[in-house]
Short mmCIF file of C-alpha atoms and ligand atoms in Angstrom, two decimals:
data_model
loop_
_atom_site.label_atom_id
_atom_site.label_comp_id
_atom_site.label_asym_id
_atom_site.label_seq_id
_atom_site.Cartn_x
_atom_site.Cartn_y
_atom_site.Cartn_z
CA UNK A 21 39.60 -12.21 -19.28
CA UNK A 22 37.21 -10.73 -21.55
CA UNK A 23 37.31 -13.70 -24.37
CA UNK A 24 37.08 -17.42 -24.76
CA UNK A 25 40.80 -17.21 -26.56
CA UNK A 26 42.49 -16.15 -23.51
CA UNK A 27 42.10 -19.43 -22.00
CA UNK A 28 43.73 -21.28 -25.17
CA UNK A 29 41.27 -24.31 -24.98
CA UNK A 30 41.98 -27.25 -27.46
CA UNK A 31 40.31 -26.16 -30.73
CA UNK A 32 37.21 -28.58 -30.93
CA UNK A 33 36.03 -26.62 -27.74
CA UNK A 34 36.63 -23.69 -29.39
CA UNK A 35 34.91 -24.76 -32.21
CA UNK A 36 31.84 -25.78 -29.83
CA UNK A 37 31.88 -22.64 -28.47
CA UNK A 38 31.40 -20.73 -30.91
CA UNK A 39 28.75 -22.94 -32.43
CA UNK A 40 26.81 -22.15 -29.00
CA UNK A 41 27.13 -18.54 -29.73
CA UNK A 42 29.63 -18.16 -26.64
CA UNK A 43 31.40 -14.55 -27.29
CA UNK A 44 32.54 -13.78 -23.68
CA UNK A 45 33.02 -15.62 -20.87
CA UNK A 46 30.88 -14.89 -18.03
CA UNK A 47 32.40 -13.73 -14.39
CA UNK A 48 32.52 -17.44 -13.07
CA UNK A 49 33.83 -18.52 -15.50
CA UNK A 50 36.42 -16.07 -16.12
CA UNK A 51 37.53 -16.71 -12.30
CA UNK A 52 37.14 -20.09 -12.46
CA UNK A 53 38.34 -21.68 -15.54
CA UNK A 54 41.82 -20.63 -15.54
CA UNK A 55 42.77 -21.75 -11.99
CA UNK A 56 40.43 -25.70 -13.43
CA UNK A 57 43.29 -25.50 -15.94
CA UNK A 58 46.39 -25.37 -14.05
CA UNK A 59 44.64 -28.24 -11.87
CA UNK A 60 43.86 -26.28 -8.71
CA UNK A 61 40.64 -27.30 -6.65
CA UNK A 62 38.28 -25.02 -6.27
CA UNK A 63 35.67 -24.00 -4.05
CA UNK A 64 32.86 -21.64 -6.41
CA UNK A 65 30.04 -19.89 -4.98
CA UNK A 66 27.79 -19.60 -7.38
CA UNK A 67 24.09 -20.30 -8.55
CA UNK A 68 22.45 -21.76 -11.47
CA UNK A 69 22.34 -18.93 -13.94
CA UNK A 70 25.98 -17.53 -14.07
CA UNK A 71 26.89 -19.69 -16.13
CA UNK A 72 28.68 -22.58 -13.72
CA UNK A 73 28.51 -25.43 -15.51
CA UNK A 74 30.61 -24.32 -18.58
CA UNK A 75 32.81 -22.82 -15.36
CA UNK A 76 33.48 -26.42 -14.69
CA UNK A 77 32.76 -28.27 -17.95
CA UNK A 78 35.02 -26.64 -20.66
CA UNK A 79 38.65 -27.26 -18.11
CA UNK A 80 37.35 -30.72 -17.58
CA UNK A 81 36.83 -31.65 -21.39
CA UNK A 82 39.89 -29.62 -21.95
CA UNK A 83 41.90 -31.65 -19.27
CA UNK A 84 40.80 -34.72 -20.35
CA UNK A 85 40.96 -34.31 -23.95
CA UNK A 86 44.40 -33.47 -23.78
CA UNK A 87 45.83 -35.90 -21.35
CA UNK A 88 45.05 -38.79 -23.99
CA UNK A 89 44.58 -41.22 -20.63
CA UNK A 90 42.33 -44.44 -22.49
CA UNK A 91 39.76 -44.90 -19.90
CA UNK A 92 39.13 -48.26 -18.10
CA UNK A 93 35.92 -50.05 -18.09
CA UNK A 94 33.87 -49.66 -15.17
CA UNK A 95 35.71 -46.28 -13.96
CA UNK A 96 35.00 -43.01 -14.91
CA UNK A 97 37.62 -39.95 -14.96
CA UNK A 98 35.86 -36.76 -14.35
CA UNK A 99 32.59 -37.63 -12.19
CA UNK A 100 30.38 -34.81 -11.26
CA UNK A 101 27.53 -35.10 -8.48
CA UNK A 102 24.27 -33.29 -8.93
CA UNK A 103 21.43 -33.01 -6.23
CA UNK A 104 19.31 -33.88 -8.86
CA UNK A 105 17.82 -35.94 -11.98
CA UNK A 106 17.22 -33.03 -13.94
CA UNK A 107 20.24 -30.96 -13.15
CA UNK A 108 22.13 -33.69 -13.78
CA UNK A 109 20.34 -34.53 -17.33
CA UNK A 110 21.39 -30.82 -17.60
CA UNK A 111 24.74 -31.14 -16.72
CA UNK A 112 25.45 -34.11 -19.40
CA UNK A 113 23.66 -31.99 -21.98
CA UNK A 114 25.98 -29.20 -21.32
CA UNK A 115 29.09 -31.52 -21.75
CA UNK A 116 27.82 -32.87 -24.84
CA UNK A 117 27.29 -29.51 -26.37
CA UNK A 118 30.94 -28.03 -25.60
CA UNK A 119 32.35 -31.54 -26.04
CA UNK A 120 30.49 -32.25 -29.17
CA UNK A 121 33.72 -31.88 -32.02
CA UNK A 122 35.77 -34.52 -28.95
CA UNK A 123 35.83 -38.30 -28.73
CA UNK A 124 34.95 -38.27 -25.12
CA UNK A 125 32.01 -40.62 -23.45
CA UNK A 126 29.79 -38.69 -21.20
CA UNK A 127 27.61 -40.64 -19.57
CA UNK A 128 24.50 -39.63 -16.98
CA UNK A 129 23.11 -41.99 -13.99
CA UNK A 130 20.62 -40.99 -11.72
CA UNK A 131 17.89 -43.08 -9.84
CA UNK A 132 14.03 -43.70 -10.59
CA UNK A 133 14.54 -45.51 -13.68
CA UNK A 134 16.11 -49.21 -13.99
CA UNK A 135 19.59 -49.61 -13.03
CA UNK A 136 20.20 -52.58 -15.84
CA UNK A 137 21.08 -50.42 -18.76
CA UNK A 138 23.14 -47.70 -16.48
CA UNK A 139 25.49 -51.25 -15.49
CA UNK A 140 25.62 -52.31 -19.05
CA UNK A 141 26.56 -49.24 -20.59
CA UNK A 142 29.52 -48.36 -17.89
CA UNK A 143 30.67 -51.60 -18.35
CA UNK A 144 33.09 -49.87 -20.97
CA UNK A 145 33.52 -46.94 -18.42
CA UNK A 146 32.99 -43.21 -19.26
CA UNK A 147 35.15 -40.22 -19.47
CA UNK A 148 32.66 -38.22 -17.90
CA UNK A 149 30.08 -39.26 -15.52
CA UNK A 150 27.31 -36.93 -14.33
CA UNK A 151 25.27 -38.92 -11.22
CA UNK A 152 22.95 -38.39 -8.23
CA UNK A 153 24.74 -39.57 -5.64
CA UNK A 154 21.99 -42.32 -4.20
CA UNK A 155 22.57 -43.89 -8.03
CA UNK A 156 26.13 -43.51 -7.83
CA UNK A 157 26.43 -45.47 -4.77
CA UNK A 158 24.07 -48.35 -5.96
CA UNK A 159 26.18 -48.87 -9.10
CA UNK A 160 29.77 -48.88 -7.11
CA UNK A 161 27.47 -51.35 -4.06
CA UNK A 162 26.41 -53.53 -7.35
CA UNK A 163 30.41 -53.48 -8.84
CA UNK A 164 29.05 -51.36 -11.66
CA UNK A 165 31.61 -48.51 -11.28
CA UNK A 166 35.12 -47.84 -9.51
CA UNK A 167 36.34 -44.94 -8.63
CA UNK A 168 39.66 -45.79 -8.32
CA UNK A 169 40.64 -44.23 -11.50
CA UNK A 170 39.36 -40.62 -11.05
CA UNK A 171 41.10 -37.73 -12.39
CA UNK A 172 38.32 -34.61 -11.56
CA UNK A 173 35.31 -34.41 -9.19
CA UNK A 174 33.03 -31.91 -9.17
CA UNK A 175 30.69 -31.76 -6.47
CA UNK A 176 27.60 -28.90 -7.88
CA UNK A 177 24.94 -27.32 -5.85
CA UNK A 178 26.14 -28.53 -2.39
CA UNK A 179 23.44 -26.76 -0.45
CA UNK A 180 21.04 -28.16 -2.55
CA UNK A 181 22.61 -31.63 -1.42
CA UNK A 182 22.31 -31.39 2.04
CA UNK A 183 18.92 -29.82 1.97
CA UNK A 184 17.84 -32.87 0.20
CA UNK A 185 19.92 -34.81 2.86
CA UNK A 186 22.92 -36.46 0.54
CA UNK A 187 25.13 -35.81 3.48
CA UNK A 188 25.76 -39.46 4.09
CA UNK A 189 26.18 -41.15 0.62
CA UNK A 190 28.62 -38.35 -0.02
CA UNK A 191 30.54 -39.13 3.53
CA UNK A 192 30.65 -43.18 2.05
CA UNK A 193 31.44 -41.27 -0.89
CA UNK A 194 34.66 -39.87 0.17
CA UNK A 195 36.40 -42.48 1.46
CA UNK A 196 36.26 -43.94 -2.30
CA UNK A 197 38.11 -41.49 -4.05
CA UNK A 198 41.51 -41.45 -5.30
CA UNK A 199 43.94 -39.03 -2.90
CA UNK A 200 45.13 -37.51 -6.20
CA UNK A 201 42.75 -35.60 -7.67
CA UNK A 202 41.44 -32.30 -9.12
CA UNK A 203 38.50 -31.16 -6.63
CA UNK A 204 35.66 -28.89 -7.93
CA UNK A 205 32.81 -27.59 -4.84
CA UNK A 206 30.42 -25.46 -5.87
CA UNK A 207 27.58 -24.19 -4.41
CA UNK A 208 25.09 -21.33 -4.44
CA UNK A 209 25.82 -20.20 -0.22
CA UNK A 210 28.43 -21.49 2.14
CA UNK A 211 27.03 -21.82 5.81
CA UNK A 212 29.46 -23.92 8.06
CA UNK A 213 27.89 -26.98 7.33
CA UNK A 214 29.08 -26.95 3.44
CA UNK A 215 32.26 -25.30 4.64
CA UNK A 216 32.82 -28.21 6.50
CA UNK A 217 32.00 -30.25 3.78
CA UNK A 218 33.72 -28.44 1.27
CA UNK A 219 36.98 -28.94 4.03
CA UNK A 220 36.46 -32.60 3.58
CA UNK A 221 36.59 -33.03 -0.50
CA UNK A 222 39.37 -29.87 -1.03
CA UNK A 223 43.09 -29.44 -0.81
CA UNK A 224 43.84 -26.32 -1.06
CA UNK A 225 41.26 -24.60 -2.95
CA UNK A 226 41.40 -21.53 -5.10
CA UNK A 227 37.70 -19.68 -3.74
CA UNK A 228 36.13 -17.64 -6.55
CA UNK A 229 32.69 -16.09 -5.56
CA UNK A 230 30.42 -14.42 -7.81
CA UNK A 231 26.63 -12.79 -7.83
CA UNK A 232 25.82 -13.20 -4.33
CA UNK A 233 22.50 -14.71 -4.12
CA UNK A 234 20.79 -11.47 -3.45
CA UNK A 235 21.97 -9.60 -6.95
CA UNK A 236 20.04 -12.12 -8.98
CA UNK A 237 16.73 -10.61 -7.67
CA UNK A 238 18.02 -7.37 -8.56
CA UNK A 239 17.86 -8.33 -12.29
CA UNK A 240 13.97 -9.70 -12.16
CA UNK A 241 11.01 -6.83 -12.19
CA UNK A 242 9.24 -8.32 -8.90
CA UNK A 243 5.87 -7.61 -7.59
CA UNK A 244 3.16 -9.23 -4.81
CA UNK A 245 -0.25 -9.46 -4.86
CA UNK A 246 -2.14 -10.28 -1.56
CA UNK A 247 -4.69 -12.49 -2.07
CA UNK A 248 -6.11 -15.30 0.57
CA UNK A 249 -5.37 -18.66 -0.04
CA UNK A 250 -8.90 -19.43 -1.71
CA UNK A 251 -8.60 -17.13 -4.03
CA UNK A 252 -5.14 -18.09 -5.39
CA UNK A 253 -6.54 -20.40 -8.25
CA UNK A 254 -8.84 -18.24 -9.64
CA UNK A 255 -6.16 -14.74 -9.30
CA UNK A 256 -3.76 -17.51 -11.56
CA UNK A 257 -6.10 -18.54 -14.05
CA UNK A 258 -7.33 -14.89 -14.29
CA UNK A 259 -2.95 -13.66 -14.70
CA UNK A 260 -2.29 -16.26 -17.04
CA UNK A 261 -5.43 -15.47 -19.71
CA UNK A 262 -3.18 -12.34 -20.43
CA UNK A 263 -1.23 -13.23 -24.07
CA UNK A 264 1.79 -11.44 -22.74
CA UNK A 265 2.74 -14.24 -20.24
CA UNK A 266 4.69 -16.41 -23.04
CA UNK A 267 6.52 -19.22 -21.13
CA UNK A 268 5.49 -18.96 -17.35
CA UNK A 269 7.37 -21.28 -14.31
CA UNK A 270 4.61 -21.31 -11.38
CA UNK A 271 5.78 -22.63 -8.19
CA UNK A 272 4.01 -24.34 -5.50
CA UNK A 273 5.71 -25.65 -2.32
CA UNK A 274 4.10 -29.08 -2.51
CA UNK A 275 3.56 -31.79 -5.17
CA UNK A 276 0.11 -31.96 -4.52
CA UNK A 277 -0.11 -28.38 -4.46
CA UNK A 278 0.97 -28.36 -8.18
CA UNK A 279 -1.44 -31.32 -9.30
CA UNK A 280 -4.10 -28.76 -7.88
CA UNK A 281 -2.79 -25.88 -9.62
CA UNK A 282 -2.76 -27.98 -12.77
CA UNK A 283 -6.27 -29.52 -12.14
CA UNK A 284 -7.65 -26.32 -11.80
CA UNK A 285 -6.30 -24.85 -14.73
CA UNK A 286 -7.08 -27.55 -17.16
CA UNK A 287 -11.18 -26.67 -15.53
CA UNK A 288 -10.71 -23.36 -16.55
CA UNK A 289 -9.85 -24.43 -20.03
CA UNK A 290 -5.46 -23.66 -19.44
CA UNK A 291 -3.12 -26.24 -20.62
CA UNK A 292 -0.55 -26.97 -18.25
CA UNK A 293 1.86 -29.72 -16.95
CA UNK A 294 3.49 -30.70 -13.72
CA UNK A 295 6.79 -31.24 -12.68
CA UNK A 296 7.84 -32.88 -9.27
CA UNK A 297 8.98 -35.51 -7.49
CA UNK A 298 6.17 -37.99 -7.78
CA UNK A 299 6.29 -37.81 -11.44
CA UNK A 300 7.94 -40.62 -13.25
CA UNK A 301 10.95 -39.33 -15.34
CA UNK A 302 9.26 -40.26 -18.67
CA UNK A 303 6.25 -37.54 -17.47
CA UNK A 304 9.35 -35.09 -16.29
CA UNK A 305 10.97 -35.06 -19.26
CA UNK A 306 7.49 -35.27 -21.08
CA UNK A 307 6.67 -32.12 -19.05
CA UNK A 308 10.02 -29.91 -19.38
CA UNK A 309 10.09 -30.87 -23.72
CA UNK A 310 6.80 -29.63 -24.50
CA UNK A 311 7.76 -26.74 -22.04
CA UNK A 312 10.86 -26.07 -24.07
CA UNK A 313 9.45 -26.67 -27.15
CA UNK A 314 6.79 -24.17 -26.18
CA UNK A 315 4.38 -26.30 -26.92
CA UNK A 316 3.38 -26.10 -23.08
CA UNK A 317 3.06 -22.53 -22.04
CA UNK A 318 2.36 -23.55 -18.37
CA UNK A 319 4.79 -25.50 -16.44
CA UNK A 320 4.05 -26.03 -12.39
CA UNK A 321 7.21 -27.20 -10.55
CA UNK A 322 7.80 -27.39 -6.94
CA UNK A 323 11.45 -25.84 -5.86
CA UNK A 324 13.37 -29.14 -5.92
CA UNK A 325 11.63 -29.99 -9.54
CA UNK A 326 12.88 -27.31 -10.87
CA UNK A 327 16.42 -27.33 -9.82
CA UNK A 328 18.23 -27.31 -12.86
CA UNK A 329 15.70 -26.71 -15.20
CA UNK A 330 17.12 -24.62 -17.66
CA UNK A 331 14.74 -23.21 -20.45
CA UNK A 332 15.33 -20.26 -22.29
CA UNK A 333 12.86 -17.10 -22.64
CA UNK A 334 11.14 -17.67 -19.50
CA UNK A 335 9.09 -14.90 -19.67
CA UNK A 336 7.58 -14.82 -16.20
CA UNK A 337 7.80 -16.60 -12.85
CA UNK A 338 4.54 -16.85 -10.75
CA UNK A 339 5.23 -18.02 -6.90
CA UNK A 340 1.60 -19.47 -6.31
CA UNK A 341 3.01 -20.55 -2.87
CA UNK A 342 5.98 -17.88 -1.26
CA UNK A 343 8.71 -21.03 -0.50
CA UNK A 344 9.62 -21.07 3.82
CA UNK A 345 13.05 -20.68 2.89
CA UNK A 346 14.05 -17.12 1.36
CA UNK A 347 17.05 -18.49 -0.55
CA UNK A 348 14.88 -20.64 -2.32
CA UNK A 349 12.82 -17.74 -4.10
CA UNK A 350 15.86 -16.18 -5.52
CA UNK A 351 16.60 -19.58 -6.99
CA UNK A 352 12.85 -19.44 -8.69
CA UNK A 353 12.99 -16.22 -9.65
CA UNK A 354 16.50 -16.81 -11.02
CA UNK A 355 14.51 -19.15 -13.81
CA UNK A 356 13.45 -15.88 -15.45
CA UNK A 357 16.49 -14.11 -15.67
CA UNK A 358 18.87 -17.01 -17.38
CA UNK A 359 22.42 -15.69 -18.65
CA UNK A 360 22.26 -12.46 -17.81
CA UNK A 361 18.38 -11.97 -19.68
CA UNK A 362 15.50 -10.04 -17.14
CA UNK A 363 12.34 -11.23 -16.39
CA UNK A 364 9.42 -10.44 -14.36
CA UNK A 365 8.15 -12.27 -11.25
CA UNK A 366 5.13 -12.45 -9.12
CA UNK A 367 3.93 -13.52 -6.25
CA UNK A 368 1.04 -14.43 -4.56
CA UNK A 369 1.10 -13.93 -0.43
CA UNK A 370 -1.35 -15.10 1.86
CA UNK A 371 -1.81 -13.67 5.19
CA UNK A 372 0.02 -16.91 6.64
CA UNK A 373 2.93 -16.25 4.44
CA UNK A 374 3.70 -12.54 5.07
CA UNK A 375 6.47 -13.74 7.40
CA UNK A 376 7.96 -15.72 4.58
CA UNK A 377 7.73 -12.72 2.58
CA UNK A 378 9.70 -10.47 5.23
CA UNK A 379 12.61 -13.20 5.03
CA UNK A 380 12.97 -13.07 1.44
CA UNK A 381 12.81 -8.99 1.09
CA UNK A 382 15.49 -9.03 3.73
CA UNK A 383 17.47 -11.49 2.53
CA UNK A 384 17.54 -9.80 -0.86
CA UNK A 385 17.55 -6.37 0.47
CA UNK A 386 14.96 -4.92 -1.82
CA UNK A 387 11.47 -4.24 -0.86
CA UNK A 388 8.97 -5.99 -3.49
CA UNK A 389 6.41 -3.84 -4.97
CA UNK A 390 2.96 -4.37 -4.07
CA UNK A 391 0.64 -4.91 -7.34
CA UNK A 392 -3.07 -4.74 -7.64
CA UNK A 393 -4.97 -7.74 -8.23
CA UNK A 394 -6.55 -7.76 -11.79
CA UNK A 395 -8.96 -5.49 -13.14
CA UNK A 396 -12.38 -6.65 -11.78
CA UNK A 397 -11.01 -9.49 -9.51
CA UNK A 398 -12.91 -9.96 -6.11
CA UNK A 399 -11.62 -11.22 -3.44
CA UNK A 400 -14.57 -12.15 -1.02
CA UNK A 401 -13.96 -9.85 2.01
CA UNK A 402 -14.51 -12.57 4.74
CA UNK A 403 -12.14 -14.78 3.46
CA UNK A 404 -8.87 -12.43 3.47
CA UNK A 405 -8.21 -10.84 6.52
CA UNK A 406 -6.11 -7.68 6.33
CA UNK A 407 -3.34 -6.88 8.73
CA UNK A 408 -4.49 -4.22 10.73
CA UNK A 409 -2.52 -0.97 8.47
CA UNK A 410 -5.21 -0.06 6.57
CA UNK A 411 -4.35 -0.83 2.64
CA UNK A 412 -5.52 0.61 -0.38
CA UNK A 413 -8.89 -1.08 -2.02
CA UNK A 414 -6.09 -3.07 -4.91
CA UNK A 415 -9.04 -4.79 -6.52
CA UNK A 416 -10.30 -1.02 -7.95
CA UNK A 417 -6.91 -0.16 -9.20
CA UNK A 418 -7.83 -0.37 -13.04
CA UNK A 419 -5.34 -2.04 -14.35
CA UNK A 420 -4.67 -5.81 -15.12
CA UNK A 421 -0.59 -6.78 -13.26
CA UNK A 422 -0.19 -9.33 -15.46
CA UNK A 423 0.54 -7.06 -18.52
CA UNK A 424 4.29 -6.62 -19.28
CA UNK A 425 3.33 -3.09 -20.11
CA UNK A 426 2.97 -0.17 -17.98
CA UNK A 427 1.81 -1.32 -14.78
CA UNK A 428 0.73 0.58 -12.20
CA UNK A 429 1.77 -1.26 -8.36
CA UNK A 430 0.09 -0.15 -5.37
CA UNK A 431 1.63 1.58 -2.88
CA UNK A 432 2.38 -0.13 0.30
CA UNK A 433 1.99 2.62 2.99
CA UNK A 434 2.08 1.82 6.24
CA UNK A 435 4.07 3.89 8.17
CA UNK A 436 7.60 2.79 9.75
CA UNK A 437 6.90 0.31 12.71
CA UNK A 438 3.22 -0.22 11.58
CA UNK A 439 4.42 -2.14 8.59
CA UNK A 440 3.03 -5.92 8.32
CA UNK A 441 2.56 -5.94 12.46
CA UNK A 442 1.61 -9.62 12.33
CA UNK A 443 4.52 -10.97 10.28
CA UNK A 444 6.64 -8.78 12.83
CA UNK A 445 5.53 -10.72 15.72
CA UNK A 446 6.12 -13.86 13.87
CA UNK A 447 9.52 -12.65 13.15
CA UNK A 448 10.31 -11.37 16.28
CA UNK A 449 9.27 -15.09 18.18
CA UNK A 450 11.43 -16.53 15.51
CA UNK A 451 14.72 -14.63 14.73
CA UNK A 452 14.83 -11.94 18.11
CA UNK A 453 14.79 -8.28 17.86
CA UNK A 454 17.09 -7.38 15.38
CA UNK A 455 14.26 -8.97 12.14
CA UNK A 456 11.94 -6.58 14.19
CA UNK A 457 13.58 -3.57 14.03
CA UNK A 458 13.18 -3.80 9.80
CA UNK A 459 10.55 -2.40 9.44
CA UNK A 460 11.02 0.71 7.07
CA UNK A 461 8.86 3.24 5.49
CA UNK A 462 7.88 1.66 1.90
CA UNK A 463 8.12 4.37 -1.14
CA UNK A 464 5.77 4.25 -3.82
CA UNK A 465 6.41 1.84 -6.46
CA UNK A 466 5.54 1.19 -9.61
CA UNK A 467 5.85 -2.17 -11.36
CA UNK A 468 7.38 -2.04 -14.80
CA UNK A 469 6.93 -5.14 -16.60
CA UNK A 470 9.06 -4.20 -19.63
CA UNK A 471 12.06 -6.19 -18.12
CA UNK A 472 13.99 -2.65 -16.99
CA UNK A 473 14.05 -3.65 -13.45
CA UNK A 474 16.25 -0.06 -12.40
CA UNK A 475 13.11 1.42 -13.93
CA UNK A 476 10.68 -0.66 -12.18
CA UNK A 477 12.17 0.18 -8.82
CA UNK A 478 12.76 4.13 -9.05
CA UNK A 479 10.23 5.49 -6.37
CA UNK A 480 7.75 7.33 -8.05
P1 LIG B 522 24.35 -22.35 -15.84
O1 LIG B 522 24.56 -21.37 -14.73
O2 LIG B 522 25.52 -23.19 -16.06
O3 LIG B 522 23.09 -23.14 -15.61
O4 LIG B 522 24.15 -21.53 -17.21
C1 LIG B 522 23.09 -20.67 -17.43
C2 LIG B 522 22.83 -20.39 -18.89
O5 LIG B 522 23.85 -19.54 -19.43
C3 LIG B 522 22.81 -21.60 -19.79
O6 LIG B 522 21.69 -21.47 -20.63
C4 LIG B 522 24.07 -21.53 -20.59
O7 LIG B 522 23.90 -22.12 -21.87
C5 LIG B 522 24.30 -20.04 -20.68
N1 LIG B 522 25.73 -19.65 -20.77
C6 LIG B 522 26.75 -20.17 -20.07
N2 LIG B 522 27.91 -19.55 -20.36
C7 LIG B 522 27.61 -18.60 -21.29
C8 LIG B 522 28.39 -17.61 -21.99
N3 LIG B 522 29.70 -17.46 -21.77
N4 LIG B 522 27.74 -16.82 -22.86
C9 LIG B 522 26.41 -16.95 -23.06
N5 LIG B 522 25.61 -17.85 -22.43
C10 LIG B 522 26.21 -18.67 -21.55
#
């Protein structure tokens, strides 16, 4: 399938589609949507970025739109479950945009804001509902919403689901549903537990797999810098003072974590905002707008947060804090490199976090480039212990990482089975011998920041 025609959707999407400045359709959905359309389920492994949604979205307002079913009030007919709030404000944002030229109600319900106007407004049902599924199961507990009369489920980011641990409302969950249905499971890996679950909500399915979660790193110039932990807020107030850094995503791995980040920053004279799970939703949405709008050039999310957030010309992703599960900085680094785009991402590793780094470089196969820390950055020596390789002296490299031109990374060059001895041990006590036989020679490297991430890798 190389064009939108070739699936023959109902002309308003069409129309929407080209009004979004859709030309092609992208591998997802060019394995997914025509198999949606003749009604099969489908199991999709896939991440945020490929292009999913409108995977699942266009067959579902093409389905429905064509059926000419009225729908009922308090039901819905295509209901799709998102981990959370913001992916599913994203997910209802997407439907509106390809189902903008149709006459169907889409509809969005998710917890942390009052449940009163969610029951009033499905009182005249929806076509398409987009909920968390804690919210979901107040509304059908409070006689809100039926699900009796459900034509399509889609069930998006599964792993994200049970890492937030939905398992049980979507158990109660199943039960609920109508045995005839269309059956949609996506989600960015499939270990046996979401096989299992996937089992429970698919007959049949139609599997359709596409950039395995290590390929999205492949498109993203990456580079470290080791600093200590007490130096991180200074090394990010010193990065993001360079122009070139347009619209930067900075990651921490807790919520008070990011209030630091943003505390220090706004000391040091840098606007930023916060986005996490202690924030109301006005002060999310507050957050992610004036980040859109670019109003905010700064936005500090922790993983969950930004699940979902989906922002155009994100020019660079910092990871203040490297996240304890590997998966999880593909998915951050993954906010850079949106449809297909590059982008270039940093991070900053402590000595305590060097394991965490060894986990995500094999999980994505590529070694990341070490970078020097800024041009006249000190780092005071007591306060960072080095690993017991010898490493270059990074803080006299002359040149500032944070520029997207020409950068100059320093070479990591420890020779094969001296590399990062520490994190090896930590490896070795956690995942046996085979993590501690990884250790490879590194090549030089230089870091490219000009988005060519081929070029940025080629050993020097
Ligand atoms: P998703 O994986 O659904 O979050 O989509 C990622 C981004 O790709 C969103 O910004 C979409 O608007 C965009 N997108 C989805 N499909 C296409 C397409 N066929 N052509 C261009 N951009 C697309």
């Amino acid at each position: 399938m190389t064009s939108f025609n070739d699936f023959a959707l109902l002309a308003p999407l069409q129309k929407a589609l080209a009004a979004e400045g859709y030309t092609k359709p992208t591998p997802i959905q060019a394995q997914a949507i025509p198999h949606c359309l003749a009604g099969r389920d489908l199991l999709g492994i896939a991440q945020t970025g490929t292009g999913k949604t409108a995977a699942f979205a266009l067959p579902i307002l093409h389905r429905l739109g064509k059926s000419g079913i009225t729908r009922k009030p308090k039901t819905c007919r295509a209901l799709i479950l998102s981990p959370t709030r913001e992916l599913a404000s994203q997910i209802a944002d997407s439907f509106r945009a390809y189902g903008k030229f149709m006459h169907l109600s889409i509809d969005v319900v998710f917890g942390g804001v009052p449940v009163g106007k969610q029951i009033k407004r499905l009182a005249t049902g929806a076509d398409i509902l987009v909920a968390t599924p804690g919210r979901l199961l107040d509304l059908i507990d409070q006689k809100a919403l039926s699900l009796r009369d459900l034509e399509i489920l889609v069930l998006d980011e599964a792993d994200q689901m049970l890492d937030l641990g939905f398992i049980v409302p979507l158990k109660r969950i199943i039960p609920m549903l109508p045995k005839t249905r269309q059956s949609l499971f996506f989600s960015a890996t499939m270990p046996k537990t979401i096989a299992g679950l996937a089992d429970a909500f698919l007959t049949d399915p139609v599997k359709v797999a596409v950039t395995p979660v290590a390929t999205t790193a492949e498109r993203v110039t990456q580079g470290v810098m080791f600093v200590p932990v007490s130096a991180k807020q200074h090394l990010l107030a010193t990065i993001l003072r360079d122009p070139a850094i347009e619209r930067v995503l900075v990651f921490s791995r807790t919520k008070h974590g990011a209030d630091k980040v943003v505390k220090h920053l706004e000391r040091e004279g840098i606007e930023s905002a916060a986005i996490h799970g202690n924030k109301s939703q006005a002060q999310r949405e507050r957050a992610l707008g004036a980040f859109r709008a670019g109003s905010c050039r700064v936005l500090v999310a922790t993983d969950i947060a930004a699940r979902g957030i989906d922002v155009d010309g994100v020019t660079h992703v910092i990871n203040y804090d490297l996240p304890n599960v590997a998966e999880s900085y593909v998915h951050r680094i993954g906010r850079t490199a949106r449809a297909g785009a590059t982008g270039i991402a940093m991070a900053f590793c402590s000595n305590e976090e060097r394991p965490y780094l060894r986990d995500i470089e094999k999980l994505t196969r590529l070694p990341i480039p070490v970078l020097a820390l800024p041009e006249g950055f000190k780092v005071e020596a007591a306060s960072f212990r080095e690993p017991s390789a010898p490493r270059p002296n990074h803080a006299a490299r002359p040149q500032n990482p944070a520029r997207t031109d020409n950068r100059q990374g320093a070479p990591r060059d420890s020779k094969p089975g001296q590399d990062r001895p520490q994190q090896d041990r930590a490896m070795q006590d956690r995942g046996g011998p085979d993590r501690a036989n990884q250790s490879r020679p590194r090549k030089r490297r230089r870091f490219s920041g000009g988005g060519n991430a081929s070029a940025g890798r080629s050993a020097a």
